[in-house]
Amino acid sequence: MTPRRRAALLGMAFLLAGAGAAPAGAQPPPPARDTLTIGITQFPSTFHPNIDSMAAKSYVLGFARRPLTAYGPDWALACLLCDRVPSLENGGAVRETTPEGKPGIRVTWRLREDARWGDGAPISAEDLRFAWEAGRETATGFGPAEFYRSAYELVVQDARTVTLRFDKITFEYASAGEFQPLPARIERDRWQGDHRGYRNRTAYDTETATPGLWSGPYRVTAVQPGAGVTLERNEAWAGPAPAFRRIQVRTVENTAALEAQLLAGQLDMVAGELGLPVEQAAALERRAAGRFNVFYKPGLVYEHLDVQHDHPALGDKRVRQALLLATDRAQIVARLFENRQTVAHSSVNPLDRMHDADTRQWPHDPRRAAALLDEAGWRRGPDGIRRNAAGEKLSFELMTTAGNRAREAVQQVLQGMWRPAGIDARIRNEPPRVLFGETLSRRRLQGAALFAWVSGPENVPRSTLHSDEIPRAERNWSGQNFGGWRNAEMDALLEALPQELDAERRRSLWSRLQAIYAEELPALPLWFRADAHVWPRWLDGVRPTGHLNPTSLRVEEWRLR
């Protein structure tokens, strides 16, 4: 595949208040700080809000943009850029019949009166209209595409208000998801002339420091490709003033180097969403006791292996089942992660209310794995590696994000566990921006890829499992079903699930989804991740969410002690 959701004056006031004589032996107050430097392990492949899903982009844009709605640390849906969350009860949503005679719904969002772009221009209904028009054009390549296909009409009610008409009623109707305003006066002309080429001409990537692109407490003022992003206070922001004048987000893809920079004081904190693996953070906590706050947040982060279903071996579910049977996931979690991860049996986390505890499990069973491989026609060769009737080796690439020490260790363990089963995994890694921006999104994967999906509460996984979400050129490579998995029953479930408003009836659909996933293994479930958030003891207000909306979306709550 998380999906994935603040004043130097205070520091100065603290210094002034403590300017008198201090008791003998008292610690001096911390120095005033106007810059916060944060380390993450990935660099965004794009800064456009609607192109490519990547946790690094979500984290950086959390400082500089505000979506209409987002889930908070309490997992409740809240308005960030709108006046209120629309509902059937408050009249913001109204059932209706579509022109085709089907049950539909109209949902109205009203922008906050004080919402401004970074150059002071009001965020308007026209900005929402442009985002909708660009999303409706499949050549643009926005995701998730199903939202724009379902939202068949947008009506501008006034300068701040739009109503979207949907061709189906879903339990998620109040969430705008990735639908958010785009500055039409900057972006429309770039899009209008060449919809397919827009992703290469958007100002978000060609002129990223343009103030009018940004709507959050900060705006991007400088980009050092592959290395870092500088954000400065957005003077047009009307919300609570953020504590720092500047935030620097530095990309350090090697987690050992990330830790070294933190200890050397080159970084103030490491983002949990894209930072140190839990076992590395735990060791750091023991060595540097009292220097940092380390917070472990279990959440909706699904570490798994995406597999290429067009591969001659991996397209057979018996081979995928054998791979999982040959993998001792409990041992990996115990030895590499200090038992801080939860072994996964499907893509639905036990923390999610729709998790089914009776879902089929695949325990470590090398003998059963060998029998399945024999059954699938893969027999051991003289070198121990299995071959099919045509003499082709059971061999494939095993990829992950280069520099992530924990994932690279997992790769080595997987390779070692699969070798006795007669499976040859060849490790080849790429920087995250290449792996996600090119190899996966353009379906160039030649085997399996280890990475995580981050989701929201009860998030229907249409974009990763529906056959219509397989990236392809005619849709400008939108969609996240990177492996190309196809299953008609799963497609039907993914279409029916969102339209079932009754939670208990929805539960039975979720159980069937998990049963299919556990049997067919469109991807190989490994574990649900706990994220290790590391911040300095002089910083308060960071609230990890455990889902796809990052901590940076509430940066205005961060405060110096």
Coordinates of C-alpha atoms in Angstrom, one line a residue, residues 379-387 393 419:
R379 CA 9.2 -29.7 -7.3
R380 CA 12.7 -29.5 -5.7
G381 CA 15.6 -29.3 -8.1
P382 CA 19.2 -30.5 -7.5
D383 CA 20.1 -27.2 -5.8
G384 CA 17.1 -27.3 -3.5
I385 CA 15.1 -24.6 -5.3
R386 CA 11.8 -25.7 -6.7
R387 CA 11.0 -25.8 -10.4
K393 CA 12.7 -21.7 -10.8
R419 CA 14.9 -21.1 1.4

